[in-house]
Short mmCIF file of C-alpha atoms in Angstrom, two decimals:
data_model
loop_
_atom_site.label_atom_id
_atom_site.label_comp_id
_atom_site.label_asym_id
_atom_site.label_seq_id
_atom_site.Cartn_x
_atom_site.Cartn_y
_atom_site.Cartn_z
CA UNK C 57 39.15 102.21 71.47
CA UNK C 58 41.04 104.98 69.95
CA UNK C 59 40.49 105.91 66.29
CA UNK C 60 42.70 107.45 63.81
CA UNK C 61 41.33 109.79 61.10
CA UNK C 62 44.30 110.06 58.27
CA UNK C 63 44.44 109.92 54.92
CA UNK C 64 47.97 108.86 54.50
CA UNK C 65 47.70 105.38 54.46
CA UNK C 66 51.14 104.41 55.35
CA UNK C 67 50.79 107.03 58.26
CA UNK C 68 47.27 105.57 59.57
CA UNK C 69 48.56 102.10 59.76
CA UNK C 70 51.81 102.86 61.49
CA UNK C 71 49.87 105.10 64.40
CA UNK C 72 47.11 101.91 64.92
CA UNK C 73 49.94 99.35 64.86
CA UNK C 74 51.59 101.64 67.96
CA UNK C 75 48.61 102.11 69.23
CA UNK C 76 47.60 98.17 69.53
CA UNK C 77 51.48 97.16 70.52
CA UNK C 78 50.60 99.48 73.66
CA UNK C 79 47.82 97.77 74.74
CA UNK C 80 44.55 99.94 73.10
CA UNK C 81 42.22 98.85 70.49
CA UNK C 82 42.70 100.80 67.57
CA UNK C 83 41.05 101.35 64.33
CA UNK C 84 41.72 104.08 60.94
CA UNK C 85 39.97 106.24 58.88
CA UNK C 86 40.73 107.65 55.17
CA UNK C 87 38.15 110.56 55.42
CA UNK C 88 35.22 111.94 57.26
CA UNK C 89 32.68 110.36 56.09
CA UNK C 90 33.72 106.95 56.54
CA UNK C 91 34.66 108.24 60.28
CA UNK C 92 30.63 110.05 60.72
CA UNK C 93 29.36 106.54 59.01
CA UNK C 94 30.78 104.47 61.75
CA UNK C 95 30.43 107.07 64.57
CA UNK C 96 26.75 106.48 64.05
CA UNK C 97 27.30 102.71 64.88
CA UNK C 98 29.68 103.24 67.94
CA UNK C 99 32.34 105.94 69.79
CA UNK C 100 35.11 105.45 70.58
CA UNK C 101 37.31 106.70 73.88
CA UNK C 102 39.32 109.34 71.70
CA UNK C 103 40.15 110.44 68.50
CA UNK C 104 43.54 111.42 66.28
CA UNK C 105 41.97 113.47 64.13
CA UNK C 106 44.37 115.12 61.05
CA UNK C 107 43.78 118.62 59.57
CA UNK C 108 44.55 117.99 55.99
CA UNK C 109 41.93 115.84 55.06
CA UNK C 110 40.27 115.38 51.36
CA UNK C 111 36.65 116.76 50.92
CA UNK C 112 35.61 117.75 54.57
CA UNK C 113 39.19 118.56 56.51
CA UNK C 114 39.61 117.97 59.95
CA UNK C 115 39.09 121.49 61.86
CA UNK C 116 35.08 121.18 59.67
CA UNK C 117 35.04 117.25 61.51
CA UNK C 118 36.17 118.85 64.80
CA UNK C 119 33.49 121.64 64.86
CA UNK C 120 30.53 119.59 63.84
CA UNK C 121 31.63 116.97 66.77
CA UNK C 122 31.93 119.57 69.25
CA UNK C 123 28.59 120.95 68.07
CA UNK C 124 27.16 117.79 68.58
CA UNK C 125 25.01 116.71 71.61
CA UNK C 126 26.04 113.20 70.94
CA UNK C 127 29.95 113.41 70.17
CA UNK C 128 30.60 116.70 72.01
CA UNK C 129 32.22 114.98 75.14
CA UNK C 130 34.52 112.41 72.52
CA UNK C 131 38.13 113.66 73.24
CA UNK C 132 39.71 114.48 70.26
CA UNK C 133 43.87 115.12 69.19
CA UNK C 134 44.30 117.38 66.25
CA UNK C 135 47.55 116.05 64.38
CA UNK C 136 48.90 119.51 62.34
CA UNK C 137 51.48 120.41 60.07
CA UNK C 138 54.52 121.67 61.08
CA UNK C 139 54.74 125.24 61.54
CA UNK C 140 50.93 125.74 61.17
CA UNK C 141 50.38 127.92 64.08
CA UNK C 142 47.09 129.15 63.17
CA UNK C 143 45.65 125.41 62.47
CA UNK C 144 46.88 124.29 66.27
CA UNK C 145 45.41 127.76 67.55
CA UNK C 146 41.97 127.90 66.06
CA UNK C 147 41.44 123.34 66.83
CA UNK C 148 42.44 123.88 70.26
CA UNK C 149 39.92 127.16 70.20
CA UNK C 150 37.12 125.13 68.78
CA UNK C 151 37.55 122.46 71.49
CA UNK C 152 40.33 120.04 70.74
CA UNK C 153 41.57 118.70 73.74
CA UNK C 154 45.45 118.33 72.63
CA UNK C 155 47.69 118.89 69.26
CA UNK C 156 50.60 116.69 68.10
CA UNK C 157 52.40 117.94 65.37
CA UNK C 158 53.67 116.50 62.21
CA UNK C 159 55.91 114.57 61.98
CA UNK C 160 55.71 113.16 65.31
CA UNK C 161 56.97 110.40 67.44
CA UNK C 162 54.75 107.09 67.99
CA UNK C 163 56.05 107.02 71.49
CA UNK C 164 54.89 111.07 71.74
CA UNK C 165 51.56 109.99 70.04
CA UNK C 166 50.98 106.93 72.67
CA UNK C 167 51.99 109.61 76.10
CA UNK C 168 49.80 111.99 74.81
CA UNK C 169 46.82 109.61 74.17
CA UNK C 170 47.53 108.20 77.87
CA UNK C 171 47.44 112.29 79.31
CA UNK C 172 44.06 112.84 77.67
CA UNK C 173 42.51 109.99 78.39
CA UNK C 174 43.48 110.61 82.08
CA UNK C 175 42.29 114.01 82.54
CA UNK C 176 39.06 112.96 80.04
CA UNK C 177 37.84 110.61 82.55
CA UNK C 178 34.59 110.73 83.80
CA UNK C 179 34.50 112.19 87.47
CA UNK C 180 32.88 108.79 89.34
CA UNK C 181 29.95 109.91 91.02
CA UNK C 182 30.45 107.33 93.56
CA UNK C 183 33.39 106.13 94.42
CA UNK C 184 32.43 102.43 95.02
CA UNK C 185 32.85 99.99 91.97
CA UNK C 186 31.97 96.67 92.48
CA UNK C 187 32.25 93.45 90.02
CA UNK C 188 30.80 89.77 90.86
CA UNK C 189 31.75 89.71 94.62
CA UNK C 190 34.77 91.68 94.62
CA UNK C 191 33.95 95.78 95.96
CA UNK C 192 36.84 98.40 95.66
CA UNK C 193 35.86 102.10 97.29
CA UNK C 194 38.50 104.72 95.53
CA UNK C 195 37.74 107.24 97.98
CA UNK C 196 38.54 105.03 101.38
CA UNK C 197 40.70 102.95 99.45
CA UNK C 198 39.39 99.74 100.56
CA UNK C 199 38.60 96.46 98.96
CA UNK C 200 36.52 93.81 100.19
CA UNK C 201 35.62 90.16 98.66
CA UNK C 202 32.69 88.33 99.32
CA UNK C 203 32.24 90.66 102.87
CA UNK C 204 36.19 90.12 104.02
CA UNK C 205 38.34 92.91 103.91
CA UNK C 206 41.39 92.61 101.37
CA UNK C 207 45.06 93.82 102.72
CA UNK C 208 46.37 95.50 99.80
CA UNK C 209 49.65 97.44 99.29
CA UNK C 210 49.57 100.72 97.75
CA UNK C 211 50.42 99.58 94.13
CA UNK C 212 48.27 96.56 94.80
CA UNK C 213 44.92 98.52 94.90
CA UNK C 214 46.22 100.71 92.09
CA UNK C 215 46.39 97.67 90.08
CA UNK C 216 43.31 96.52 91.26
CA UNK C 217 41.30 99.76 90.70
CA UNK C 218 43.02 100.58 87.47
CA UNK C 219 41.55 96.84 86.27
CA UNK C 220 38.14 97.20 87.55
CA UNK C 221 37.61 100.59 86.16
CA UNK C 222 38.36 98.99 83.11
CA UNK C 223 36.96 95.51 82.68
CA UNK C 224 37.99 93.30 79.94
CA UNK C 225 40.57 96.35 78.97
CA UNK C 226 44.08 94.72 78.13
CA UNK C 227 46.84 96.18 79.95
CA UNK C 228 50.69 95.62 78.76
CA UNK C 229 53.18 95.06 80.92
CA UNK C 230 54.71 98.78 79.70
CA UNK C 231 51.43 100.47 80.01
CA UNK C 232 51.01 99.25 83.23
CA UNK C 233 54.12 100.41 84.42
CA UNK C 234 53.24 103.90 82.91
CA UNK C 235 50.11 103.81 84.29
CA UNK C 236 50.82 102.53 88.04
CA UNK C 237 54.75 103.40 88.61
CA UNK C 238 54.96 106.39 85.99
CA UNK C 239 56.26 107.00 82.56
CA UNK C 240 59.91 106.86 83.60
CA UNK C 241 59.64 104.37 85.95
CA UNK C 242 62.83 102.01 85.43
CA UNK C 243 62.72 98.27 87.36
CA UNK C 244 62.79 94.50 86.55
CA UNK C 245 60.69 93.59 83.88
CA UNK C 246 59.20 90.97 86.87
CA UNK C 247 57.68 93.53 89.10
CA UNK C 248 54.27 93.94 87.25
CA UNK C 249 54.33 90.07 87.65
CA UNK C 250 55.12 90.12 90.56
CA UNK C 251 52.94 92.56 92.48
CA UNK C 252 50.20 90.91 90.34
CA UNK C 253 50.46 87.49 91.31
CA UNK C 254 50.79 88.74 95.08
CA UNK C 255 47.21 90.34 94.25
CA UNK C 256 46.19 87.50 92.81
CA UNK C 257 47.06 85.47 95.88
CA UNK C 258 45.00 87.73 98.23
CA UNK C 259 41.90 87.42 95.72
CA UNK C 260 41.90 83.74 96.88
CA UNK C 261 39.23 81.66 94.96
CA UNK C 262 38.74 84.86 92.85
CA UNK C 263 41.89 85.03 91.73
CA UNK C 264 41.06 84.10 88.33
CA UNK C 265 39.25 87.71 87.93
CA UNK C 266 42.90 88.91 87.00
CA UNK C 267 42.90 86.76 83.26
CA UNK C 268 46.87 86.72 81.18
CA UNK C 269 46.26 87.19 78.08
CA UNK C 270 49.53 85.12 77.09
CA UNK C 271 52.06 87.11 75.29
CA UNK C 272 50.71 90.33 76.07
CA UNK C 273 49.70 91.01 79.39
CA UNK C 274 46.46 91.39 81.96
CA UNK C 275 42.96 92.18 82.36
CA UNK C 276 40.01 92.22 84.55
CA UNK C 277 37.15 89.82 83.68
CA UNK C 278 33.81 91.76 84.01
CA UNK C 279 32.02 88.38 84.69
CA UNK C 280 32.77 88.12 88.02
CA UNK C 281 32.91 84.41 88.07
CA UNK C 282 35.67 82.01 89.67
CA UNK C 283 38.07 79.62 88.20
CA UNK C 284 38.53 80.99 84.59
CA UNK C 285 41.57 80.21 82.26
CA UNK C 286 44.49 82.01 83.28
#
């Protein structure tokens, strides 16, 4: 879940609508305190947090999260004006893990969200991950299902771990390419298809762990159960 933090109305809707066409959850904020109010309900996996904010602006928001025990470890993007050197200085200073700066691309806004996300992630302190019957180590890079061992191509267990370190996450067809084959990867718009049904086919009766979400793309079903709804 990735949450925006921008006054601008026209501005916030725009960056959630790009945000959700790529495949994340997404969800806007006018102000702080509507942001604190429903940070002490949930947290999300990152924040776009903008400088110019009314009553409490964003670089006060940025220092009382990183000053907080609780929200300290929430990644957060600063979104500054242009030219304001100091502003992009002193956020990334107080803790801000990247800057975009205004006005900026959706597309640059989605990449960078995707880099901080991947350096943000938590180190695995084991590197076995295991849902229903289906075990995947990261280190060995093996996968095993119901005690046989699975013989998966190289972009096959990326797949595969990508979806199990994020159950029930929905994965586009574009952000899986970005993901898996690379921002710039070029190919048929079949090969995510394709290497995923050839997954699917050495899941056997699990296959169904893999769920389409019609229209938009794949995910991992945390249940671990057989024979859902593809």
């Amino acid at each position: 879940m990735i949450w925006c933090v921008e006054d601008d109305a026209g501005i916030r809707d725009i960056e959630v609508y790009a945000l959700e066409s790529t495949g994340f959850e997404a969800k806007g904020f006018e102000d702080g305190e509507s942001f604190f109010a429903a940070l002490e309900k949930d947290q999300p996996d990152l924040v776009i947090l903008d400088v110019m904010l009314p009553g409490e602006d964003g670089t006060k928001i940025l220092k009382e999260m990183k000053g907080s025990a609780e929200y300290c470890d929430i990644p957060v993007i600063m979104a500054t004006a242009k030219g304001a050197e100091f502003d992009k200085v002193k956020s990334l200073d107080m803790g801000a893990d990247d800057y975009l700066v205004k006005p900026f691309g959706m597309m640059e806004m989605v990449s960078r969200v995707k880099a901080v996300l991947r350096r943000c992630k938590p180190i695995e302190k084991s590197g076995t991950i295991t849902l229903g019957m289906l075990t995947i180590n990261t280190e060995e890079r093996e996968a095993v299902i119901n005690g046989e061992k699975l013989q998966l191509t190289y972009k096959e267990f990326e797949l595969l771990k990508l979806f199990m370190q994020n159950p029930k996450t929905v994965f586009t067809r574009d952000r899986l390419y970005s993901e898996i084959w690379g921002y710039d990867y070029v190919g048929e718009t079949r090969t995510v298809d394709v290497h995923i049904r050839s997954l699917r086919q050495k899941l056997g009766e699990y296959a169904d762990m893999i769920e389409t979400v019609r229209s938009v793309g794949y995910r991992m079903s945390d249940s671990g159960g057989k024979n859902n709804d593809r």
